[in-house]
Tab-separated table of C-alpha atoms and ligand atoms in Angstrom:
chain	number	residue	atom	x	y	z
A	1	MET	CA	20.856	-24.164	-3.824
A	2	PRO	CA	20.921	-20.364	-3.827
A	3	LYS	CA	17.698	-18.633	-4.729
A	4	THR	CA	17.181	-16.197	-7.570
A	5	ILE	CA	14.934	-13.304	-6.618
A	6	ILE	CA	13.783	-10.452	-8.828
A	7	LEU	CA	12.426	-7.152	-7.584
A	8	VAL	CA	10.378	-5.206	-10.108
A	9	ASP	CA	9.787	-1.584	-9.126
A	10	MET	CA	7.867	0.885	-11.286
A	11	ASP	CA	9.539	4.253	-11.791
A	12	ALA	CA	7.472	7.287	-10.773
A	13	PHE	CA	4.467	4.971	-10.738
A	14	PHE	CA	1.476	7.244	-10.051
A	15	ALA	CA	2.850	9.976	-12.279
A	16	SER	CA	3.598	7.510	-15.101
A	17	VAL	CA	0.082	6.044	-14.906
A	18	GLU	CA	-1.409	9.548	-15.099
A	19	GLN	CA	0.765	10.379	-18.101
A	20	GLN	CA	-0.332	7.194	-19.832
A	21	CYS	CA	-4.009	7.969	-19.211
A	22	ASN	CA	-3.709	11.534	-20.437
A	23	PRO	CA	-1.343	11.991	-23.389
A	24	SER	CA	-1.274	15.768	-22.905
A	25	LEU	CA	0.661	15.157	-19.667
A	26	ARG	CA	3.382	13.122	-21.345
A	27	GLY	CA	6.829	14.659	-21.434
A	28	ARG	CA	5.749	17.329	-18.955
A	29	PRO	CA	6.589	17.944	-15.307
A	30	ILE	CA	3.661	16.674	-13.276
A	31	GLY	CA	3.100	16.155	-9.582
A	32	VAL	CA	0.395	13.846	-8.242
A	33	ILE	CA	-1.433	15.071	-5.145
A	34	GLY	CA	-4.132	13.497	-2.946
A	35	SER	CA	-7.136	15.735	-3.435
A	36	ASP	CA	-7.540	19.403	-4.241
A	37	LYS	CA	-7.374	20.367	-0.560
A	38	ARG	CA	-4.250	18.301	-0.049
A	39	THR	CA	-0.912	19.870	-0.631
A	40	VAL	CA	1.712	17.150	-0.512
A	41	ILE	CA	3.178	15.764	-3.739
A	42	THR	CA	2.893	11.970	-3.588
A	43	ALA	CA	4.641	11.295	-6.897
A	44	ALA	CA	6.537	13.325	-9.473
A	45	SER	CA	7.155	12.557	-13.133
A	46	TYR	CA	10.702	12.200	-14.467
A	47	GLU	CA	10.400	15.640	-16.001
A	48	ALA	CA	9.409	17.122	-12.629
A	49	LYS	CA	12.162	15.248	-10.814
A	50	ALA	CA	14.711	16.655	-13.241
A	51	LEU	CA	13.575	20.121	-12.149
A	52	GLY	CA	14.106	19.298	-8.489
A	53	ILE	CA	10.588	18.212	-7.491
A	54	LYS	CA	10.605	15.552	-4.816
A	55	THR	CA	8.002	13.269	-3.262
A	56	GLY	CA	6.730	14.753	-0.019
A	57	MET	CA	7.255	18.331	-1.169
A	58	ASN	CA	4.529	20.851	-0.496
A	59	LYS	CA	2.679	21.934	-3.671
A	60	PHE	CA	3.364	25.613	-3.031
A	61	GLU	CA	7.057	24.940	-2.693
A	62	ALA	CA	6.875	22.898	-5.902
A	63	LYS	CA	5.106	25.744	-7.732
A	64	ARG	CA	7.756	28.168	-6.606
A	65	LEU	CA	10.560	25.895	-7.721
A	66	CYS	CA	8.899	24.931	-10.972
A	67	PRO	CA	6.049	27.280	-12.004
A	68	GLU	CA	5.179	25.139	-15.031
A	69	ILE	CA	4.467	22.036	-12.918
A	70	ILE	CA	1.054	20.466	-13.558
A	71	LEU	CA	-0.639	19.161	-10.426
A	72	VAL	CA	-2.846	16.138	-10.989
A	73	ILE	CA	-5.259	14.722	-8.422
A	74	GLY	CA	-4.426	11.044	-8.026
A	75	ASN	CA	-6.928	8.337	-8.811
A	76	ASN	CA	-6.326	5.200	-6.791
A	77	ARG	CA	-8.520	3.020	-8.932
A	78	LYS	CA	-6.146	3.478	-11.843
A	79	TYR	CA	-3.199	2.454	-9.680
A	80	THR	CA	-4.822	-0.580	-8.079
A	81	HIS	CA	-6.067	-1.690	-11.487
A	82	THR	CA	-2.597	-1.354	-13.011
A	83	CYS	CA	-1.123	-3.189	-10.016
A	84	SER	CA	-3.398	-6.200	-10.513
A	85	GLU	CA	-2.745	-6.184	-14.265
A	86	LEU	CA	1.002	-6.173	-13.583
A	87	ALA	CA	0.577	-9.243	-11.371
A	88	LYS	CA	-0.771	-11.103	-14.403
A	89	ILE	CA	2.468	-10.399	-16.265
A	90	TYR	CA	4.575	-11.618	-13.327
A	91	ALA	CA	2.543	-14.830	-13.121
A	92	ARG	CA	3.737	-15.801	-16.592
A	93	TYR	CA	7.266	-16.230	-15.249
A	94	THR	CA	6.694	-17.860	-11.866
A	95	PRO	CA	3.883	-18.771	-9.500
A	96	ASP	CA	5.939	-17.377	-6.613
A	97	VAL	CA	5.091	-13.695	-6.642
A	98	GLU	CA	4.866	-11.370	-3.670
A	99	VAL	CA	3.176	-8.098	-4.516
A	100	TYR	CA	5.059	-6.088	-1.947
A	101	SER	CA	3.503	-2.688	-2.527
A	102	ILE	CA	1.395	-0.978	-5.133
A	103	ASP	CA	4.400	-0.632	-7.431
A	104	GLU	CA	6.874	-3.292	-6.290
A	105	ALA	CA	6.831	-7.080	-6.502
A	106	PHE	CA	9.297	-9.836	-5.627
A	107	LEU	CA	9.447	-12.861	-7.914
A	108	ASP	CA	11.196	-16.086	-6.952
A	109	ILE	CA	12.412	-17.423	-10.297
A	110	THR	CA	14.798	-20.057	-8.901
A	111	ASP	CA	12.935	-22.971	-10.462
A	112	THR	CA	11.648	-21.322	-13.616
A	113	GLN	CA	14.520	-19.170	-14.901
A	114	HIS	CA	15.901	-21.935	-17.129
A	115	LEU	CA	12.633	-21.941	-19.073
A	116	PHE	CA	13.156	-18.344	-20.144
A	117	GLY	CA	16.870	-18.200	-20.842
A	118	GLY	CA	18.008	-17.073	-17.404
A	119	ALA	CA	17.402	-14.366	-14.841
A	120	MET	CA	18.689	-11.387	-16.851
A	121	GLU	CA	16.577	-12.465	-19.798
A	122	ILE	CA	13.467	-12.553	-17.572
A	123	GLY	CA	14.369	-9.119	-16.202
A	124	ALA	CA	14.703	-7.673	-19.696
A	125	GLN	CA	11.473	-9.347	-20.855
A	126	LEU	CA	9.533	-8.008	-17.875
A	127	LYS	CA	10.732	-4.487	-18.535
A	128	LYS	CA	9.825	-4.757	-22.188
A	129	GLU	CA	6.351	-6.139	-21.533
A	130	ILE	CA	5.565	-3.557	-18.859
A	131	LYS	CA	6.686	-0.759	-21.168
A	132	LYS	CA	4.684	-2.147	-24.059
A	133	THR	CA	1.503	-2.781	-22.059
A	134	PHE	CA	1.479	0.206	-19.709
A	135	GLY	CA	4.042	2.618	-21.133
A	136	ILE	CA	5.798	2.605	-17.757
A	137	ASN	CA	9.509	2.142	-17.087
A	138	ALA	CA	10.361	-0.394	-14.429
A	139	SER	CA	13.636	-0.894	-12.606
A	140	VAL	CA	14.523	-4.518	-12.110
A	141	GLY	CA	17.002	-5.846	-9.564
A	142	ILE	CA	18.118	-9.452	-9.376
A	143	SER	CA	20.085	-11.253	-6.673
A	144	HIS	CA	19.992	-14.237	-4.347
A	145	ASN	CA	17.955	-12.496	-1.654
A	146	LYS	CA	15.376	-9.743	-1.321
A	147	LEU	CA	17.709	-7.225	0.326
A	148	LEU	CA	20.179	-7.321	-2.549
A	149	ALA	CA	17.497	-7.547	-5.252
A	150	LYS	CA	15.999	-4.369	-3.826
A	151	LEU	CA	19.406	-2.700	-3.677
A	152	ALA	CA	20.134	-3.742	-7.273
A	153	SER	CA	16.880	-2.174	-8.417
A	154	ASP	CA	17.353	1.005	-6.382
A	155	ILE	CA	20.869	1.690	-7.614
A	156	SER	CA	19.944	1.021	-11.229
A	157	LYS	CA	17.044	3.517	-11.271
A	158	PRO	CA	15.617	4.893	-13.455
A	159	ASP	CA	14.745	2.323	-16.100
A	160	GLY	CA	17.451	0.018	-14.744
A	161	LEU	CA	18.300	-3.658	-14.896
A	162	ARG	CA	20.977	-4.893	-12.531
A	163	TYR	CA	22.133	-8.252	-11.283
A	164	ILE	CA	24.190	-8.548	-8.116
A	165	SER	CA	25.748	-11.993	-8.010
A	166	MET	CA	26.918	-13.636	-4.828
A	167	GLU	CA	30.528	-13.069	-5.894
A	168	ASP	CA	29.964	-9.397	-6.704
A	169	ALA	CA	28.014	-8.601	-3.517
A	170	PRO	CA	31.018	-7.793	-1.251
A	171	SER	CA	32.521	-5.326	-3.719
A	172	VAL	CA	29.148	-3.680	-4.416
A	173	LEU	CA	28.539	-3.287	-0.680
A	174	GLU	CA	32.026	-2.131	0.271
A	175	ASP	CA	31.524	1.582	-0.503
A	176	MET	CA	27.719	1.611	-0.575
A	177	PRO	CA	26.249	4.186	1.854
A	178	THR	CA	24.337	2.304	4.572
A	179	ASP	CA	21.116	4.217	4.020
A	180	LYS	CA	20.866	2.808	0.499
A	181	LEU	CA	19.933	-0.485	2.131
A	182	TRP	CA	16.281	-1.366	2.353
A	183	GLY	CA	15.324	-1.053	6.021
A	184	ILE	CA	17.996	1.426	7.015
A	185	GLY	CA	16.204	4.722	6.977
A	186	ARG	CA	17.688	8.136	7.385
A	187	GLY	CA	17.296	7.836	11.171
A	188	ILE	CA	19.488	4.763	11.634
A	189	GLY	CA	21.727	5.932	8.780
A	190	ASN	CA	22.420	9.178	10.623
A	191	ARG	CA	23.075	7.427	13.926
A	192	LEU	CA	25.532	5.116	12.182
A	193	LYS	CA	27.200	8.110	10.572
A	194	LEU	CA	27.715	9.707	13.981
A	195	MET	CA	29.596	6.558	14.964
A	196	GLY	CA	31.740	6.918	11.861
A	197	ILE	CA	30.010	4.092	9.995
A	198	THR	CA	29.078	5.356	6.551
A	199	THR	CA	29.351	2.297	4.290
A	200	CYS	CA	27.858	-1.195	4.253
A	201	GLY	CA	31.396	-2.600	4.182
A	202	GLN	CA	32.174	-0.929	7.512
A	203	LEU	CA	28.830	-1.944	8.978
A	204	GLY	CA	29.404	-5.586	8.083
A	205	ARG	CA	32.767	-5.572	9.881
A	206	MET	CA	31.495	-4.014	13.119
A	207	SER	CA	31.297	-6.219	16.172
A	208	GLU	CA	27.876	-7.553	17.060
A	209	THR	CA	28.369	-6.535	20.678
A	210	PHE	CA	29.062	-2.947	19.685
A	211	LEU	CA	26.014	-2.739	17.421
A	212	ARG	CA	23.786	-4.449	19.961
A	213	SER	CA	24.844	-2.023	22.660
A	214	HIS	CA	23.728	0.891	20.488
A	215	PHE	CA	20.746	-0.498	18.625
A	216	GLY	CA	19.430	-3.291	20.858
A	217	ILE	CA	18.214	-6.464	19.197
A	218	ILE	CA	18.375	-5.026	15.691
A	219	GLY	CA	22.133	-4.546	16.098
A	220	GLU	CA	22.808	-8.093	14.988
A	221	ARG	CA	20.536	-7.702	11.992
A	222	LEU	CA	22.336	-4.483	11.009
A	223	LYS	CA	25.652	-6.325	10.826
A	224	GLU	CA	24.080	-8.993	8.600
A	225	MET	CA	22.578	-6.330	6.388
A	226	GLY	CA	25.979	-4.722	5.960
A	227	GLN	CA	27.164	-8.121	4.738
A	228	GLY	CA	24.255	-8.382	2.306
A	229	ILE	CA	22.528	-11.210	4.153
A	230	GLY	CA	18.787	-11.088	3.672
A	231	SER	CA	15.604	-13.056	3.458
A	232	PHE	CA	14.730	-14.920	0.296
A	233	SER	CA	11.256	-16.099	1.165
A	234	VAL	CA	8.817	-14.669	-1.310
A	235	LEU	CA	5.464	-14.621	0.431
A	236	LYS	CA	2.873	-15.823	-1.965
A	237	GLU	CA	-0.605	-14.554	-1.468
A	238	THR	CA	-2.306	-16.963	0.842
A	239	ALA	CA	-5.574	-18.575	-0.143
A	240	ILE	CA	-7.302	-16.601	2.574
A	241	ALA	CA	-6.502	-12.932	2.898
A	242	LYS	CA	-5.369	-11.816	6.342
A	243	SER	CA	-7.303	-8.609	6.401
A	244	ILE	CA	-9.619	-6.377	4.458
A	245	GLY	CA	-8.919	-2.715	4.938
A	246	HIS	CA	-9.708	0.652	3.490
A	247	SER	CA	-8.269	3.957	4.526
A	248	MET	CA	-8.576	7.401	3.087
A	249	THR	CA	-6.958	10.756	3.423
A	250	LEU	CA	-9.914	13.033	4.082
A	251	PRO	CA	-10.664	15.951	1.763
A	252	LYS	CA	-9.961	18.212	4.737
A	253	ASP	CA	-8.893	17.687	8.336
A	254	ILE	CA	-11.840	17.027	10.656
A	255	ILE	CA	-12.455	16.776	14.394
A	256	ASN	CA	-16.257	16.896	14.644
A	257	MET	CA	-17.617	13.491	15.707
A	258	ARG	CA	-20.503	13.652	13.220
A	259	ASP	CA	-18.047	14.067	10.344
A	260	ILE	CA	-15.956	11.216	11.679
A	261	GLU	CA	-19.013	8.951	11.997
A	262	ALA	CA	-19.949	9.653	8.414
A	263	HIS	CA	-16.529	8.681	7.101
A	264	ILE	CA	-16.330	5.613	9.340
A	265	LEU	CA	-19.708	4.471	8.018
A	266	LYS	CA	-18.482	4.825	4.465
A	267	LEU	CA	-15.275	2.904	5.231
A	268	SER	CA	-17.143	0.200	7.186
A	269	GLU	CA	-19.469	-0.308	4.258
A	270	MET	CA	-16.555	-0.607	1.829
A	271	VAL	CA	-14.823	-3.157	4.067
A	272	ALA	CA	-17.980	-5.139	4.770
A	273	ARG	CA	-18.963	-5.264	1.114
A	274	ARG	CA	-15.559	-6.541	0.174
A	275	GLY	CA	-15.901	-9.221	2.836
A	276	ARG	CA	-19.260	-10.231	1.421
A	277	LEU	CA	-17.896	-10.243	-2.105
A	278	TYR	CA	-15.137	-12.692	-1.122
A	279	ASN	CA	-17.240	-14.546	1.455
A	280	LEU	CA	-14.894	-13.613	4.255
A	281	LEU	CA	-16.047	-12.962	7.807
A	282	GLY	CA	-13.830	-11.239	10.360
A	283	GLU	CA	-13.747	-11.028	14.136
A	284	VAL	CA	-11.363	-8.116	14.719
A	285	VAL	CA	-12.082	-4.509	13.774
A	286	SER	CA	-9.216	-2.023	13.679
A	287	VAL	CA	-9.289	1.710	13.235
A	288	VAL	CA	-6.326	3.710	12.037
A	289	ILE	CA	-6.201	7.413	12.731
A	290	ARG	CA	-3.677	9.874	11.404
A	291	TYR	CA	-3.662	13.296	12.955
A	292	LYS	CA	-2.986	16.548	11.180
A	293	SER	CA	0.575	16.322	12.571
A	294	PHE	CA	0.946	12.921	10.818
A	295	LYS	CA	1.027	11.111	14.166
A	296	THR	CA	-0.595	7.785	13.309
A	297	PHE	CA	-1.960	5.027	15.502
A	298	THR	CA	-4.139	1.933	15.314
A	299	ARG	CA	-6.576	0.535	17.870
A	300	GLN	CA	-8.402	-2.739	17.515
A	301	LYS	CA	-11.193	-4.661	19.134
A	302	LYS	CA	-12.232	-8.259	18.924
A	303	ILE	CA	-15.932	-8.807	18.431
A	304	ASN	CA	-17.591	-11.939	19.749
A	305	THR	CA	-18.685	-13.160	16.361
A	306	HIS	CA	-17.402	-13.463	12.799
A	307	THR	CA	-19.115	-10.919	10.622
A	308	TYR	CA	-19.264	-8.958	7.388
A	309	ASP	CA	-22.158	-6.857	8.602
A	310	THR	CA	-21.576	-3.138	7.973
A	311	HIS	CA	-23.408	-2.144	11.140
A	312	ILE	CA	-21.457	-4.379	13.486
A	313	ILE	CA	-18.189	-3.180	11.944
A	314	TYR	CA	-19.333	0.436	12.092
A	315	ASP	CA	-20.558	0.210	15.703
A	316	THR	CA	-17.308	-1.459	16.782
A	317	ALA	CA	-15.177	1.136	14.986
A	318	ILE	CA	-17.139	4.017	16.505
A	319	GLY	CA	-16.870	2.339	19.927
A	320	ILE	CA	-13.093	2.337	19.507
A	321	ILE	CA	-12.981	6.003	18.482
A	322	LYS	CA	-15.212	7.108	21.364
A	323	VAL	CA	-12.728	5.677	23.847
A	324	ILE	CA	-9.890	7.645	22.260
A	325	ARG	CA	-10.013	11.324	23.074
A	326	LEU	CA	-8.981	12.905	19.811
A	327	ALA	CA	-6.110	15.253	20.468
A	328	GLU	CA	-5.928	16.870	17.049
A	329	PRO	CA	-7.882	17.225	13.804
A	330	VAL	CA	-7.869	13.990	11.836
A	331	ARG	CA	-6.218	13.742	8.432
A	332	LEU	CA	-6.729	10.083	7.598
A	333	LEU	CA	-9.103	7.385	8.751
A	334	GLY	CA	-9.024	3.663	8.088
A	335	VAL	CA	-11.089	0.628	9.003
A	336	THR	CA	-9.780	-2.937	8.794
A	337	LEU	CA	-11.444	-6.276	9.381
A	338	SER	CA	-9.115	-9.139	10.306
A	339	GLY	CA	-9.170	-12.538	11.967
A	340	LEU	CA	-10.852	-13.689	8.795
A	341	ARG	CA	-12.431	-17.013	8.017
A	342	GLU	CA	-14.363	-18.154	5.020
A	343	ASP	CA	-18.135	-18.041	5.188
A	344	SER	CA	-19.321	-21.629	5.174
A	345	GLY	CA	-22.406	-20.480	3.329
A	346	GLN	CA	-24.807	-22.624	5.372
A	347	MET	CA	-28.136	-20.945	5.529
A	348	SER	CA	-31.317	-21.578	7.379
A	349	ILE	CA	-34.236	-19.395	6.401
A	350	PHE	CA	-35.602	-19.620	9.937
A	351	ASN	CA	-32.563	-17.993	11.403
A	352	GLU	CA	-32.860	-14.243	11.905
A	353	CYS	CA	-29.151	-13.713	11.353
A	354	ASN	CA	-29.188	-15.474	8.060
A	355	LYS	CA	-32.246	-13.578	6.915
A	356	LYS	CA	-30.353	-10.383	7.556
A	357	ASP	CA	-27.359	-11.739	5.624
A	358	ALA	CA	-29.605	-12.541	2.683
A	359	LEU	CA	-31.083	-9.068	2.813
A	360	ILE	CA	-27.627	-7.461	2.934
A	361	LYS	CA	-26.545	-9.486	-0.078
A	362	SER	CA	-29.613	-8.350	-2.037
A	363	MET	CA	-28.812	-4.785	-1.108
A	364	ASP	CA	-25.278	-5.314	-2.355
A	365	SER	CA	-26.464	-6.474	-5.722
A	366	ILE	CA	-28.687	-3.398	-6.079
A	367	ASN	CA	-25.823	-1.143	-5.010
A	368	ASP	CA	-23.432	-2.935	-7.355
A	369	LYS	CA	-25.771	-2.161	-10.189
A	370	TYR	CA	-26.894	1.366	-9.377
A	371	GLY	CA	-24.036	2.784	-7.346
A	372	GLU	CA	-22.976	2.765	-3.731
A	373	PHE	CA	-25.629	3.638	-1.130
A	374	THR	CA	-28.512	3.435	-3.595
A	375	VAL	CA	-30.225	1.444	-0.863
A	376	SER	CA	-29.190	1.663	2.768
A	377	TRP	CA	-30.561	1.310	6.287
A	378	ALA	CA	-32.936	3.996	7.491
A	379	SER	CA	-31.150	4.230	10.832
A	380	TYR	CA	-28.036	5.477	9.047
A	381	LEU	CA	-29.742	8.028	6.821
A	382	ASP	CA	-29.120	10.842	9.242
A	383	ILE	CA	-25.385	10.179	9.380
A	384	ARG	CA	-25.283	9.877	5.631
A	385	ARG	CA	-27.211	13.078	5.134
A	386	HIS	CA	-24.648	14.783	7.292
A	387	LEU	CA	-21.888	13.497	5.096
A	388	GLY	CA	-22.090	16.249	2.513
A	389	VAL	CA	-18.768	15.526	0.905
A	390	ILE	CA	-19.630	11.932	0.150
A	391	SER	CA	-22.419	11.578	-2.362
A	392	PRO	CA	-23.498	8.297	-3.953
A	393	ALA	CA	-21.094	9.184	-6.744
A	394	TRP	CA	-18.208	9.513	-4.323
A	395	ARG	CA	-14.994	7.803	-5.327
A	396	PRO	CA	-11.963	7.468	-3.149
A	397	SER	CA	-9.435	10.089	-4.051
A	398	GLY	CA	-7.308	9.594	-0.993
A	399	LEU	CA	-5.079	6.784	0.096
A	400	ARG	CA	-6.707	3.442	-0.004
A	401	ARG	CA	-5.315	0.104	0.948
A	402	THR	CA	-6.889	-3.068	-0.267
A	403	ASP	CA	-5.705	-6.425	0.922
A	404	VAL	CA	-8.109	-8.517	-1.095
B	1	MG	MG1	8.589	2.756	-7.502
């Protein structure tokens, strides 16, 4: 039986959330930026978009183009909160929900659509509820796989609702530019164009051998994509998260090791605390580094134990960074703990390790109550003192990814 998949995608998500939180921003062109030292627009309101403001534009360029634009410093807590609240709405329609990104989710409604009067009815209901609860417009795409559901949503934006049936798919795809497809970026789109392939219809009719000779193993997949063939498995959140990670765009680019240590300590603590909160121990520590030039890379190291100890995570992360010779100032740092397993919770008071765990958990409860880093380890005071920009009242204003 064919599947029925819905993609719900918020329009101008960060900007819409900011406008909801601050009524004086409603109806006005706003651009959301990372922090006051950051210059790239990460989201623009409808009003700003209408004036030519685009995501990724420099704020000075935006000011020149649209002097009345209001720049708002983004607040990730608002977005992650809204994202988890949205998931509660989705769960009313199906248990099979994949929160794909902060503002997009796939819902498999194959087995539940009949309870709500059909797929289009669910799409319309979702839009209405999201608008009523959060004041945000969502674009909803429906089809029998994720590729086409995403396409349906994208081409119906803004505030759209579109269903692409199996019968309609070939005619929708025939003249559709290839780079409208999810997964075909401008890079591949341009290469295809140079070969004279501009539409999905053409792409779907190309020979596999030809595409493979130009694109390697993805050649075959490209042909399928042109034909609208895509995955329909909606990945439900597993009982155990795969990783716990935090990353942040720094208030300014840094290269000094002491500054880097301070930020890594902060990130390690955030990751470790989250592990402790969910009783998850990890055995792999990864560090992500983005240079000023946006070159980004990840390095990881397996530790010989499962842990949620801040210091072990911190020491491992710093060990990784010391091996890398930083080539440029750093723009973003991230720490992730993976290879997770649940803490069995067995405790022996005679075991040194467990005593330390108990102590850490008591520290967490004090810090939960009185703010981060109210109590900490003396050995890290010096690094923390050096931190300057991060006070106990610090809140992430940069990018932050949270897997649990
Ligand atoms: Mg969106």
